[in-house]
Amino acid sequence: MEVKVADHEDFKKKVEIKVPYEELSDKINAKFQQYKKTIQLEGFRKGKVPLNLIKKVYGKQIEAEAIEDAIPEVLQKAIDQEKIKYFDIESVKDVNFNEENGLTFNAIVRVEPEIELTKYKGLKFEKRVYQVSDAEVEEALENLREQYATMDNVEDEAKEGHFIVADLQKTDESGHPLIGEKYDNRYLQLRTKEDDDEVTEQLLGIKPGETRQIKVQAPENAEGEADFDYFSVTVKEIKEKKLPELDDEFAKDVGEESLESLTKKVREQLEKQAADNDNNHFEEIVIDKLVKENPFELPDFIVDSYVDDVAKEIKSRNPQEGSEEDIKKEIRSEAIRNLRWWMIRDKISEMEDLKVEDKEIDDHIEEIAKKAGREAPKIRREYRTDKMRRQLRQELLHKKVIDAIINNSKVVEKIVTLEDLRKQAEIAETIAAD
């Protein structure tokens, strides 16, 4: 097979291909054998028509079909041979075939941009390192106590912090019930006075079995005037949340030997979460830097195709999301950033000879399966499909490229606290508002 490649237009190449007849003869003969099994002519039973007669009657049509079937395979082989990074095939033209000259045709392929990376080594980065505070550990322990809280019945009157189980009947202002507006066994929490909760103020002191009429502010009406809803509240039960004492006994109840070991475990979990968040945050910084430092033109046909696919997927998952056109506008900027990064990533992997071996994928699948516990067999089945293996290969390659960039860069760590992040969020919110 002879292949010539030439630039055609922006992001397009013309591929001229010539294939000798000998290289196609097996495919042509196979196509004749395929038809020999089904063709039926007068005087011959099905499958018994002589091959020379089939060639005489149907030769041109069958030969043309064999060539038509062969063209995609031949073109793909030529593209692979010339190592063309193509996006799609725009057209196939000037197809000619005969026994003397074989097969010749031209193809126009749309290609990915050729990237010249100038800055991916020797970069400088600042990495956030979040410092977990004692207050956050204490808050996590309090949340754990909340998870193990019990709800005890209260026979006396309702106080701040109590929970009321009540039947609610919506009424008019005079107290007459509205049909179809009864709600049984609803939980209401009486909040503290500092919360300025109008329901709490009206239900403090109520007892089991007692009924009270309350009013709550409703949303503004069409004229913009505030209105009220009225309810008859009949209390069935009053409950009080009881938190377990934070001591060694509680630690044992949640699977630890002592309060000290529980506190240590909680801190370790928070620190791991913080480290994972820091790494993800840093990875985005690295990607943004690479995209910014290595600009290149991205053809619209690649962007449009990707944006169309993502918008369709979002719309199929969330039909209420809005029109596809609105979704496309919203995601286009991020889509361009992602496409640029993927191309830069692939270029770096090529330049640094970074590859993902099959064994690495198998090992990663086993790692995921072990963490899944009883779901391990199901996980193994799912991840052994070609689609999932391709996805895992890309994820592992992504990590290798990120690691290669970081290992060839200068990284300065900066300790940050929760207060620092809150201040940053406030500044960002102020800038967004302006």
XYZ file of C-alpha atoms in Angstrom:
434
model
C 0.000 0.000 0.000
C 1.280 3.448 -0.961
C 0.196 6.449 1.117
C 0.800 10.156 0.509
C -0.255 12.774 3.053
C -0.478 16.503 2.357
C -1.881 19.517 4.182
C -5.254 20.414 2.706
C -6.809 23.269 4.685
C -6.663 24.370 8.322
C -6.888 21.241 10.467
C -7.389 19.033 7.423
C -5.129 16.619 5.564
C -5.490 14.934 2.204
C -4.591 11.241 2.230
C -3.918 9.615 -1.161
C -3.961 5.812 -1.080
C -3.027 3.174 -3.633
C -3.518 -0.537 -2.882
C -2.341 -3.263 -5.327
C -4.965 -5.771 -6.443
C -3.043 -8.606 -4.790
C -3.576 -7.067 -1.336
C -7.343 -7.026 -1.877
C -7.852 -10.337 -3.672
C -8.539 -12.290 -0.467
C -11.298 -9.862 0.541
C -12.842 -9.988 -2.930
C -12.748 -13.797 -3.038
C -14.268 -13.968 0.448
C -17.137 -11.764 -0.703
C -17.777 -14.049 -3.703
C -17.775 -17.103 -1.412
C -20.242 -15.343 0.856
C -22.668 -14.756 -2.014
C -22.117 -18.241 -3.448
C -23.931 -19.657 -0.406
C -27.085 -17.637 -1.056
C -27.349 -16.944 -4.806
C -29.874 -19.043 -6.716
C -30.067 -19.078 -10.539
C -32.378 -20.974 -12.855
C -31.177 -24.538 -13.250
C -29.120 -24.504 -10.060
C -30.025 -25.113 -6.458
C -29.269 -22.502 -3.826
C -25.558 -22.573 -3.003
C -24.701 -24.724 -6.032
C -24.229 -22.007 -8.677
C -20.691 -22.241 -10.169
C -18.389 -19.426 -9.111
C -17.446 -18.504 -12.695
C -21.147 -18.037 -13.503
C -21.661 -15.853 -10.417
C -18.699 -13.703 -11.502
C -20.131 -13.426 -15.005
C -23.593 -12.347 -13.816
C -22.870 -10.444 -10.594
C -19.102 -9.927 -10.685
C -19.036 -6.125 -10.917
C -21.621 -5.596 -8.148
C -20.017 -8.064 -5.735
C -16.539 -6.726 -6.446
C -17.748 -3.142 -5.851
C -19.304 -4.180 -2.540
C -16.073 -5.866 -1.441
C -14.109 -2.711 -2.232
C -16.656 -0.522 -0.449
C -16.317 -2.716 2.644
C -12.517 -2.616 2.424
C -12.095 1.169 2.159
C -12.684 2.028 5.878
C -10.199 -0.652 6.971
C -7.624 0.426 4.377
C -8.024 4.087 5.347
C -7.651 3.344 9.058
C -4.516 1.312 8.332
C -3.084 4.235 6.347
C -3.893 6.705 9.123
C -2.227 4.462 11.695
C 0.769 3.936 9.426
C 1.280 7.690 9.015
C 0.479 8.356 12.702
C -2.159 10.943 11.877
C -4.045 12.215 14.937
C -7.387 12.625 13.287
C -10.773 13.728 14.558
C -12.976 12.270 11.833
C -13.205 11.458 8.118
C -14.729 14.335 6.191
C -14.951 12.647 2.804
C -13.716 9.827 0.562
C -13.448 10.716 -3.123
C -12.068 9.612 -6.492
C -12.468 5.894 -5.827
C -11.149 3.779 -8.701
C -10.584 0.051 -8.893
C -9.474 -2.402 -11.536
C -7.356 -5.529 -11.637
C -4.447 -3.766 -13.335
C -4.079 -0.714 -11.066
C -5.728 -1.988 -7.905
C -7.594 0.435 -5.633
C -6.917 4.183 -5.526
C -8.828 6.846 -3.607
C -8.402 10.133 -1.752
C -9.671 10.968 1.727
C -9.979 14.290 3.530
C -9.510 13.860 7.265
C -10.074 16.508 9.908
C -7.164 16.456 12.330
C -6.369 17.570 15.846
C -4.136 20.634 16.198
C -0.405 20.018 16.256
C 0.818 21.159 19.658
C 4.259 22.535 20.376
C 4.716 22.467 24.139
C 7.114 25.123 25.366
C 6.366 25.246 29.082
C 5.687 22.127 31.074
C 8.945 21.763 32.984
C 10.545 24.074 35.525
C 7.237 25.692 36.488
C 6.516 27.147 39.925
C 3.419 26.273 41.940
C 1.996 27.088 45.338
C 0.170 24.197 46.964
C -2.430 24.689 49.648
C -1.950 22.491 52.720
C -4.993 22.607 54.948
C -4.373 22.433 58.689
C -7.138 20.725 60.655
C -7.873 22.622 63.884
C -8.850 21.271 67.298
C -12.187 23.057 66.896
C -12.951 21.048 63.739
C -12.139 17.795 65.527
C -14.463 18.812 68.364
C -17.192 19.694 65.870
C -16.816 16.301 64.173
C -17.115 14.564 67.553
C -20.255 16.586 68.290
C -21.717 15.542 64.939
C -20.963 11.933 65.867
C -22.833 12.414 69.155
C -25.770 13.802 67.168
C -25.828 10.633 65.044
C -26.134 8.499 68.191
C -28.652 10.739 69.941
C -31.872 9.261 71.339
C -35.321 10.842 71.330
C -36.974 10.557 74.765
C -40.630 11.287 75.460
C -41.459 14.363 77.552
C -44.663 14.402 79.601
C -44.346 18.042 80.629
C -44.770 21.190 78.532
C -42.705 21.854 75.407
C -39.538 23.898 75.760
C -36.852 25.260 73.455
C -35.034 22.459 71.646
C -37.889 19.962 72.039
C -39.470 18.160 69.101
C -43.246 18.042 68.720
C -45.113 15.263 66.904
C -48.406 16.830 65.867
C -51.374 16.668 63.519
C -51.740 19.887 61.524
C -55.045 21.099 60.142
C -54.956 24.149 57.920
C -57.828 26.533 58.677
C -59.196 29.894 57.668
C -58.613 32.927 59.886
C -61.663 32.093 62.026
C -60.435 28.544 62.702
C -62.695 26.608 60.322
C -60.816 23.633 58.800
C -59.989 23.632 55.072
C -60.915 20.353 53.362
C -57.951 18.321 52.090
C -55.423 20.312 54.120
C -54.750 17.919 57.029
C -51.213 16.683 57.719
C -50.715 13.948 60.317
C -47.653 13.053 62.401
C -45.524 16.020 61.424
C -42.295 16.791 63.308
C -41.778 20.382 64.462
C -38.633 21.524 66.266
C -38.899 24.326 68.789
C -35.848 26.437 68.179
C -34.140 28.897 70.512
C -35.488 32.419 70.948
C -32.388 33.763 69.198
C -33.601 32.104 65.982
C -36.658 34.387 65.982
C -38.861 31.494 64.851
C -42.555 32.446 64.805
C -43.751 28.832 65.161
C -41.605 28.262 68.263
C -42.978 31.348 69.989
C -46.567 30.156 69.517
C -45.986 26.553 70.647
C -43.761 26.999 73.718
C -45.490 25.556 76.785
C -47.894 23.320 74.872
C -48.505 19.836 76.318
C -49.362 16.416 74.831
C -53.064 16.295 73.874
C -53.369 20.071 73.706
C -54.508 21.953 70.572
C -53.475 25.471 69.611
C -54.276 27.781 66.738
C -51.190 29.359 65.134
C -50.493 31.599 62.179
C -47.399 31.704 60.001
C -46.341 34.206 57.397
C -47.041 32.983 53.869
C -45.221 34.007 50.674
C -46.164 37.379 49.209
C -49.246 37.363 47.011
C -49.457 38.633 43.438
C -49.799 42.216 44.705
C -46.634 41.870 46.757
C -48.490 41.922 50.070
C -47.565 39.581 52.917
C -50.260 37.087 53.895
C -50.734 34.507 56.655
C -51.577 30.798 56.813
C -53.484 29.451 59.804
C -53.155 26.006 61.393
C -54.739 24.063 64.209
C -51.919 22.124 65.910
C -52.808 19.055 68.015
C -49.808 17.707 69.911
C -49.514 13.912 70.095
C -46.009 13.616 71.574
C -43.205 15.833 72.808
C -39.675 14.511 72.483
C -36.311 15.650 73.751
C -33.036 14.849 72.031
C -30.507 13.296 74.410
C -26.880 13.245 73.345
C -24.572 10.532 74.701
C -21.733 11.635 76.962
C -18.453 12.074 75.127
C -16.411 9.550 77.074
C -14.703 6.163 76.804
C -18.055 4.330 76.894
C -19.308 6.283 73.916
C -16.042 5.587 72.085
C -16.543 1.853 72.648
C -20.122 2.096 71.349
C -18.789 3.429 68.042
C -16.032 0.817 67.770
C -13.001 2.456 69.417
C -11.125 1.495 72.584
C -11.168 4.907 74.234
C -12.080 8.552 73.743
C -8.418 9.244 73.022
C -8.296 6.700 70.186
C -11.643 7.955 68.837
C -10.374 11.536 68.820
C -7.197 10.430 67.058
C -9.170 8.506 64.420
C -11.496 11.455 63.784
C -8.508 13.768 63.334
C -6.862 11.317 60.920
C -10.066 11.098 58.872
C -10.342 14.886 58.704
C -6.681 15.190 57.734
C -7.098 12.584 54.976
C -10.153 14.417 53.623
C -8.195 17.667 53.751
C -5.214 16.091 51.951
C -7.490 14.667 49.231
C -9.138 18.076 48.779
C -5.738 19.789 48.690
C -4.484 17.364 46.034
C -7.592 17.847 43.885
C -7.335 21.625 44.286
C -3.632 21.548 43.384
C -4.286 19.365 40.350
C -6.712 21.968 38.995
C -4.079 24.676 39.540
C -1.523 22.602 37.607
C -3.954 22.030 34.733
C -4.906 25.719 34.553
C -1.221 26.678 34.490
C -0.404 24.230 31.673
C -3.369 25.417 29.604
C -2.416 29.067 30.138
C 1.303 28.598 29.395
C 0.763 26.525 26.232
C -1.841 28.268 24.056
C -2.845 26.802 20.699
C -5.703 27.153 18.260
C -8.562 24.741 18.807
C -10.809 24.109 15.778
C -14.507 24.818 16.230
C -15.543 21.402 14.897
C -13.826 19.677 17.844
C -15.310 22.078 20.399
C -18.795 21.969 18.870
C -18.850 18.176 18.744
C -17.756 17.823 22.376
C -20.139 20.530 23.627
C -23.036 18.915 21.735
C -22.320 15.514 23.311
C -22.014 16.906 26.854
C -25.155 19.043 26.499
C -27.170 16.043 25.284
C -25.930 13.961 28.224
C -26.792 16.696 30.748
C -30.232 17.157 29.203
C -30.952 13.399 29.222
C -30.028 13.160 32.920
C -31.872 16.351 33.895
C -34.778 17.103 31.526
C -35.663 20.204 33.593
C -32.167 21.689 33.193
C -33.156 24.087 30.400
C -32.709 24.142 26.643
C -29.730 22.419 25.052
C -28.660 25.747 23.567
C -28.543 27.360 27.021
C -26.581 24.395 28.369
C -24.095 24.669 25.492
C -23.451 28.349 26.236
C -22.973 27.602 29.914
C -20.486 24.742 29.467
C -18.531 25.940 26.420
C -15.770 27.751 28.315
C -15.061 24.784 30.593
C -15.296 22.413 27.624
C -12.565 24.325 25.779
C -10.363 24.225 28.868
C -10.878 20.452 29.222
C -10.153 19.775 25.550
C -6.971 21.838 25.658
C -5.792 19.988 28.751
C -6.515 16.527 27.280
C -4.471 17.364 24.196
C -1.617 18.792 26.284
C -1.755 15.722 28.516
C -1.519 13.367 25.540
C 1.376 15.366 24.090
C 3.301 15.235 27.379
C 2.697 11.489 27.680
C 4.078 11.090 24.164
C 7.133 13.291 24.820
C 7.896 11.633 28.159
C 7.046 8.136 26.884
C 4.444 7.645 29.607
C 2.302 4.548 29.141
C -0.199 2.522 31.116
C 0.373 -1.220 30.944
C -2.468 -3.745 31.112
C -1.141 -5.048 34.433
C -1.458 -1.576 35.957
C -5.120 -1.512 34.939
C -5.687 -5.009 36.376
C -3.996 -4.025 39.652
C -6.105 -0.875 39.888
C -9.296 -2.874 39.318
C -8.300 -5.215 42.160
C -7.634 -2.229 44.400
C -11.118 -0.847 43.707
C -12.690 -4.295 44.166
C -11.035 -4.864 47.550
C -12.429 -1.573 48.850
C -15.893 -2.594 47.625
C -16.076 -5.595 49.994
C -19.067 -7.767 49.158
C -19.571 -5.902 45.870
C -16.099 -6.956 44.651
C -17.279 -9.563 42.055
C -19.707 -7.053 40.558
C -17.005 -4.368 40.435
C -14.593 -6.750 38.695
C -17.206 -7.584 36.044
C -18.029 -3.930 35.395
C -14.418 -2.810 35.138
C -13.360 -5.575 32.783
C -15.413 -4.185 29.893
C -13.459 -2.481 27.103
C -15.163 0.842 27.832
C -14.262 0.830 31.524
C -10.705 -0.317 30.839
C -10.250 2.578 28.397
C -11.592 4.942 31.037
C -9.228 3.553 33.675
C -6.302 3.781 31.258
C -7.044 7.483 30.757
C -7.353 8.076 34.514
C -4.038 6.361 35.234
C -2.324 8.186 32.371
C -3.727 11.463 33.712
C -2.122 10.775 37.090
C 1.225 9.876 35.513
C 1.279 13.111 33.525
C 0.342 15.227 36.556
C 3.070 13.520 38.598
C 5.614 14.111 35.816
C 4.767 17.821 35.713
C 4.982 18.176 39.500
C 8.254 16.235 39.711
C 9.791 18.649 37.201
C 8.463 21.783 38.921
C 9.140 23.781 42.053
C 6.288 23.411 44.549
C 5.978 25.661 47.611
C 3.508 24.573 50.270
C 1.348 27.139 52.049
C -0.416 26.289 55.310
C -4.049 27.440 55.380
C -6.768 27.224 58.016
C -10.549 27.222 57.911
C -10.499 30.937 58.686
C -8.215 31.569 55.696
C -10.595 29.715 53.379
C -13.580 31.642 54.726
C -11.830 34.939 54.055
C -10.952 33.814 50.526
C -14.583 32.829 49.935
C -15.785 36.219 51.195
C -13.361 38.028 48.885
C -14.437 35.895 45.918
C -18.098 36.549 46.733
C -17.471 40.295 46.916
C -15.656 40.282 43.570
C -18.475 38.257 41.974
C -21.081 40.686 43.349
C -19.213 43.680 41.906
